[in-house]
């Protein structure tokens, strides 16, 4: 396994400069695309493991890698091959998928010393399903394309349950040919796939969606807390919400868990707060006011400080309970 040091300080920009001449020389002789048979999957956390499992069950030849190698074991038992580095996984695969926790990890795995970029070349593809900012996605895409390979950003809308049942939504952008090549694989892992155009559009869409989701959950938690302080029956609050115009599958799913303070992670709070931060940063670049999201982000930060980072994002309720105490 590559050490963290060898995967850090990812040289995406240097990779582009180093490889651009090689791409120019080989572009005309790029081999024709073959049907997708072998795939790599990097990152086997809450989302990545079930996604890779569905590809294995669908009959793909899957090579997996994870920074903590013990997470590869359950997939190896059901047929996955295990790579020691992202580079090895990419070199063995037609298309490599990656589900990383944050922009730093995504860029390190793609462009580090033993990163994916060193196993790429004409005829191959890289699909980054992580949630990252536009700049990170662009740097990764430039580095991958400089090898002659194709790149697609494809962040997903959905959490642990949809990943397990194949109900994710893929928000893709980049090389449209790769989007079509991966269509069957997307269909195994998700219920919908959208091609949104140039690299960056998928990242922006995901940040907008998760910013809305995070703001909704913060407001929901505030409502439950206010109702509790006012002496209302919390189950009655859930019933009333479910019957009105603000009814939401998220509220229906998370509400009962919040009342019981069951915060087992389907979507970790630390990732929701990261997405809020990235959305606010995008808004800053565009001079777009985001007062509601900014306030919600502070609530998630407070919940993180209370030790809720690895709990489900509905544990943002804890920040409000702390205030009441």
XYZ file of N, CA, C and O in Angstrom, residues 68-168:
404
model
N -7.028 2.325 3.870
C -6.971 1.317 4.934
C -7.276 -0.026 4.276
O -8.439 -0.336 3.989
N -6.269 -0.853 4.016
C -6.456 -2.035 3.164
C -7.424 -3.064 3.719
O -7.991 -3.847 2.966
N -7.654 -3.062 5.048
C -8.563 -4.057 5.600
C -9.984 -3.914 5.058
O -10.760 -4.871 5.051
N -10.341 -2.721 4.569
C -11.683 -2.528 4.018
C -11.864 -3.228 2.675
O -12.987 -3.365 2.194
N -10.770 -3.660 2.069
C -10.864 -4.388 0.802
C -11.288 -5.845 1.015
O -11.776 -6.494 0.082
N -11.080 -6.363 2.227
C -11.303 -7.777 2.499
C -12.676 -8.293 2.127
O -12.788 -9.300 1.399
N -13.765 -7.661 2.593
C -15.097 -8.183 2.272
C -15.375 -8.233 0.774
O -16.078 -9.148 0.305
N -14.840 -7.291 0.005
C -15.066 -7.309 -1.439
C -14.189 -8.349 -2.124
O -14.590 -8.947 -3.124
N -12.993 -8.575 -1.575
C -12.137 -9.620 -2.130
C -12.807 -10.986 -1.991
O -12.701 -11.840 -2.878
N -13.524 -11.184 -0.888
C -14.214 -12.455 -0.649
C -15.259 -12.740 -1.723
O -15.478 -13.901 -2.103
N -15.883 -11.670 -2.245
C -16.936 -11.869 -3.251
C -16.427 -11.671 -4.680
O -17.226 -11.563 -5.615
N -15.104 -11.611 -4.845
C -14.574 -11.642 -6.201
C -13.717 -10.489 -6.655
O -13.171 -10.522 -7.771
N -13.575 -9.445 -5.844
C -12.755 -8.306 -6.268
C -11.274 -8.637 -6.183
O -10.836 -9.389 -5.303
N -10.501 -8.074 -7.092
C -9.056 -8.091 -6.985
C -8.638 -6.858 -6.177
O -9.313 -5.834 -6.221
N -7.546 -6.963 -5.445
C -7.100 -5.886 -4.566
C -5.785 -5.313 -5.086
O -4.822 -6.056 -5.320
N -5.757 -4.007 -5.276
C -4.541 -3.320 -5.724
C -3.834 -2.708 -4.527
O -4.453 -2.350 -3.523
N -2.529 -2.556 -4.632
C -1.751 -1.973 -3.541
C -1.665 -0.461 -3.645
O -1.344 0.210 -2.665
N -1.969 0.098 -4.827
C -1.944 1.547 -5.028
C -3.038 1.943 -6.008
O -3.512 1.108 -6.807
N -3.442 3.216 -6.009
C -4.374 3.687 -7.041
C -3.817 3.491 -8.444
O -4.555 3.158 -9.375
N -2.533 3.697 -8.587
C -1.888 3.513 -9.895
C -2.096 2.094 -10.409
O -2.442 1.885 -11.584
N -1.900 1.109 -9.542
C -2.063 -0.285 -9.947
C -3.502 -0.563 -10.345
O -3.761 -1.233 -11.355
N -4.453 -0.054 -9.561
C -5.866 -0.269 -9.877
C -6.209 0.306 -11.241
O -6.901 -0.325 -12.046
N -5.727 1.519 -11.511
C -6.020 2.162 -12.789
C -5.375 1.426 -13.956
O -5.975 1.296 -15.028
N -4.154 0.942 -13.756
C -3.451 0.266 -14.851
C -4.132 -1.034 -15.244
O -4.024 -1.482 -16.386
N -4.877 -1.640 -14.306
C -5.537 -2.918 -14.576
C -6.966 -2.746 -15.081
O -7.617 -3.747 -15.388
N -7.461 -1.511 -15.153
C -8.881 -1.279 -15.395
C -9.127 -0.455 -16.655
O -8.334 0.430 -16.988
N -10.248 -0.729 -17.311
C -10.664 0.103 -18.438
C -11.067 1.485 -17.933
O -10.675 2.505 -18.495
N -11.879 1.487 -16.887
C -12.352 2.725 -16.270
C -12.204 2.588 -14.762
O -12.517 1.537 -14.193
N -11.732 3.643 -14.129
C -11.554 3.644 -12.682
C -12.487 4.671 -12.054
O -12.539 5.820 -12.495
N -13.236 4.238 -11.040
C -14.096 5.112 -10.255
C -13.409 5.433 -8.932
O -12.675 4.601 -8.395
N -13.679 6.619 -8.406
C -13.116 6.997 -7.110
C -14.159 7.714 -6.277
O -14.848 8.608 -6.768
N -14.266 7.314 -5.018
C -15.176 7.959 -4.067
C -14.342 8.363 -2.853
O -14.106 7.564 -1.943
N -13.881 9.607 -2.859
C -13.029 10.116 -1.798
C -13.802 11.053 -0.866
O -14.820 11.629 -1.246
N -13.282 11.231 0.344
C -14.008 11.971 1.375
C -14.021 13.473 1.167
O -14.961 14.154 1.565
N -12.965 14.021 0.539
C -12.864 15.470 0.414
C -11.931 15.825 -0.734
O -11.298 14.937 -1.323
N -11.822 17.113 -1.082
C -10.983 17.505 -2.223
C -9.516 17.125 -2.074
O -8.874 16.718 -3.051
N -8.962 17.236 -0.872
C -7.555 16.892 -0.668
C -7.316 15.422 -0.984
O -6.369 15.065 -1.703
N -8.169 14.547 -0.453
C -8.016 13.115 -0.713
C -8.244 12.796 -2.187
O -7.533 11.969 -2.770
N -9.217 13.451 -2.807
C -9.514 13.189 -4.218
C -8.317 13.526 -5.102
O -7.952 12.761 -6.006
N -7.698 14.666 -4.841
C -6.563 15.069 -5.673
C -5.334 14.218 -5.390
O -4.569 13.889 -6.296
N -5.145 13.839 -4.131
C -4.003 13.003 -3.784
C -4.089 11.642 -4.467
O -3.114 11.148 -5.034
N -5.255 11.026 -4.432
C -5.433 9.707 -5.036
C -5.304 9.794 -6.557
O -4.756 8.893 -7.192
N -5.756 10.875 -7.141
C -5.668 11.015 -8.594
C -4.256 11.336 -9.058
O -3.802 10.790 -10.069
N -3.569 12.209 -8.334
C -2.345 12.804 -8.885
C -1.097 12.627 -8.037
O -0.052 13.173 -8.366
N -1.176 11.899 -6.938
C -0.003 11.683 -6.103
C 1.031 10.790 -6.774
O 0.837 10.297 -7.892
N 2.107 10.530 -6.054
C 3.228 9.756 -6.611
C 2.791 8.389 -7.116
O 3.274 7.897 -8.133
N 1.885 7.741 -6.387
C 1.338 6.448 -6.818
C -0.128 6.600 -7.205
O -0.925 5.681 -7.049
N -0.468 7.779 -7.719
C -1.852 8.096 -8.039
C -2.328 7.523 -9.363
O -1.549 7.005 -10.176
N -3.618 7.691 -9.586
C -4.288 7.159 -10.773
C -3.641 7.648 -12.066
O -3.526 6.898 -13.042
N -3.241 8.909 -12.088
C -2.733 9.514 -13.320
C -1.582 8.705 -13.920
O -1.405 8.664 -15.138
N -0.823 7.999 -13.079
C 0.324 7.232 -13.560
C -0.071 5.875 -14.127
O 0.773 5.172 -14.683
N -1.350 5.517 -13.985
C -1.847 4.284 -14.586
C -2.812 4.537 -15.723
O -3.440 3.612 -16.227
N -2.931 5.795 -16.124
C -3.854 6.187 -17.190
C -3.163 6.232 -18.545
O -1.931 6.258 -18.634
N -3.961 6.283 -19.592
C -3.443 6.404 -20.946
C -4.595 6.348 -21.932
O -5.759 6.194 -21.541
N -4.317 6.476 -23.214
C -5.368 6.422 -24.229
C -6.212 5.150 -24.102
O -5.693 4.062 -23.857
N -7.529 5.315 -24.242
C -8.435 4.186 -24.144
C -8.977 3.958 -22.752
O -9.918 3.179 -22.571
N -8.406 4.622 -21.757
C -8.859 4.462 -20.382
C -9.730 5.653 -19.961
O -9.766 6.689 -20.645
N -10.405 5.494 -18.837
C -11.231 6.575 -18.324
C -11.168 6.646 -16.815
O -10.909 5.643 -16.138
N -11.412 7.853 -16.283
C -11.431 8.065 -14.839
C -12.710 8.799 -14.479
O -13.013 9.861 -15.046
N -13.480 8.237 -13.551
C -14.744 8.808 -13.125
C -14.648 9.114 -11.634
O -14.579 8.199 -10.811
N -14.619 10.386 -11.298
C -14.509 10.797 -9.900
C -15.906 11.084 -9.376
O -16.540 12.065 -9.765
N -16.397 10.223 -8.489
C -17.736 10.385 -7.939
C -17.711 11.093 -6.582
O -18.727 11.159 -5.892
N -16.551 11.620 -6.211
C -16.424 12.378 -4.969
C -17.122 13.730 -5.102
O -17.345 14.230 -6.206
N -17.432 14.336 -3.962
C -17.952 15.702 -3.951
C -16.803 16.644 -3.667
O -16.244 16.646 -2.561
N -16.420 17.438 -4.664
C -15.298 18.355 -4.532
C -15.680 19.707 -5.136
O -16.743 19.857 -5.741
N -14.798 20.677 -4.982
C -15.018 21.988 -5.580
C -14.630 21.963 -7.053
O -13.955 21.038 -7.535
N -15.036 22.984 -7.770
C -14.793 23.058 -9.214
C -13.306 23.070 -9.528
O -12.848 22.398 -10.464
N -12.527 23.809 -8.758
C -11.097 23.924 -9.032
C -10.399 22.572 -8.914
O -9.563 22.214 -9.753
N -10.740 21.819 -7.873
C -10.122 20.505 -7.698
C -10.507 19.576 -8.840
O -9.661 18.877 -9.407
N -11.780 19.564 -9.199
C -12.228 18.702 -10.285
C -11.542 19.071 -11.601
O -11.152 18.195 -12.378
N -11.364 20.362 -11.828
C -10.714 20.815 -13.060
C -9.255 20.376 -13.105
O -8.767 19.908 -14.146
N -8.550 20.513 -11.982
C -7.147 20.086 -11.948
C -7.027 18.586 -12.184
O -6.148 18.136 -12.943
N -7.877 17.806 -11.550
C -7.839 16.358 -11.748
C -8.156 16.024 -13.201
O -7.460 15.218 -13.838
N -9.186 16.644 -13.741
C -9.557 16.381 -15.127
C -8.453 16.727 -16.105
O -8.176 15.969 -17.048
N -7.798 17.863 -15.893
C -6.692 18.262 -16.780
C -5.559 17.244 -16.729
O -4.976 16.885 -17.765
N -5.245 16.764 -15.514
C -4.148 15.801 -15.370
C -4.493 14.468 -16.029
O -3.636 13.853 -16.687
N -5.716 14.017 -15.871
C -6.132 12.753 -16.487
C -6.143 12.878 -18.008
O -5.614 12.013 -18.735
N -6.711 13.950 -18.511
C -6.801 14.126 -19.960
C -5.432 14.290 -20.602
O -5.247 13.929 -21.770
N -4.483 14.810 -19.854
C -3.138 14.989 -20.399
C -2.439 13.668 -20.682
O -1.450 13.626 -21.401
N -2.957 12.568 -20.143
C -2.398 11.247 -20.442
C -3.025 10.630 -21.691
O -2.605 9.564 -22.127
N -4.061 11.276 -22.216
C -4.801 10.707 -23.337
C -6.053 9.978 -22.901
O -6.831 9.522 -23.739
N -6.262 9.857 -21.600
C -7.459 9.210 -21.065
C -8.619 10.208 -21.018
O -8.438 11.412 -21.202
N -9.807 9.699 -20.753
C -10.998 10.544 -20.632
C -11.355 10.728 -19.166
O -11.045 9.883 -18.316
N -12.047 11.844 -18.888
C -12.381 12.172 -17.505
C -13.849 12.558 -17.388
O -14.410 13.242 -18.255
N -14.461 12.109 -16.301
C -15.839 12.467 -15.997
C -15.939 12.713 -14.497
O -15.514 11.878 -13.693
N -16.434 13.891 -14.139
C -16.811 14.086 -12.743
C -18.248 13.600 -12.622
O -19.072 13.830 -13.511
N -18.536 12.883 -11.541
C -19.868 12.294 -11.406
C -20.266 12.202 -9.937
O -20.550 11.105 -9.430
N -20.297 13.332 -9.225
C -20.736 13.272 -7.832
C -22.152 12.728 -7.759
O -22.943 12.897 -8.684
N -22.459 12.074 -6.651
C -23.751 11.409 -6.534
C -24.643 12.105 -5.511
O -24.182 12.629 -4.503
N -25.925 12.097 -5.797
C -26.928 12.511 -4.834
C -27.505 11.244 -4.231
O -28.002 10.374 -4.947
N -27.414 11.124 -2.913
C -27.846 9.914 -2.235
C -26.870 9.560 -1.134
O -25.743 10.061 -1.107
N -27.290 8.689 -0.235
C -26.461 8.314 0.899
C -26.318 6.797 0.968
O -26.456 6.106 -0.046
N -26.066 6.266 2.144
C -25.757 4.841 2.306
C -26.865 3.936 1.758
O -26.577 3.002 1.012
N -28.107 4.207 2.146
C -29.217 3.366 1.694
C -29.345 3.308 0.181
O -29.380 2.209 -0.407
N -29.405 4.456 -0.490
C -29.466 4.441 -1.955
C -28.240 3.799 -2.608
O -28.367 3.182 -3.669
N -27.075 3.919 -1.981
C -25.888 3.259 -2.531
C -26.034 1.753 -2.475
O -25.625 1.030 -3.399
N -26.637 1.257 -1.402
C -26.823 -0.186 -1.251
C -27.880 -0.732 -2.192
O -27.755 -1.862 -2.684
N -28.897 0.055 -2.474
C -30.026 -0.430 -3.282
C -29.972 0.023 -4.741
O -30.896 -0.263 -5.510
N -28.907 0.728 -5.111
C -28.779 1.170 -6.495
C -29.717 2.293 -6.865
O -30.226 2.345 -7.987
N -29.915 3.233 -5.944
C -30.848 4.335 -6.166
C -30.158 5.700 -6.184
O -30.793 6.728 -5.947
N -28.864 5.740 -6.459
C -28.138 6.998 -6.504
C -28.493 7.791 -7.760
O -29.022 7.246 -8.730
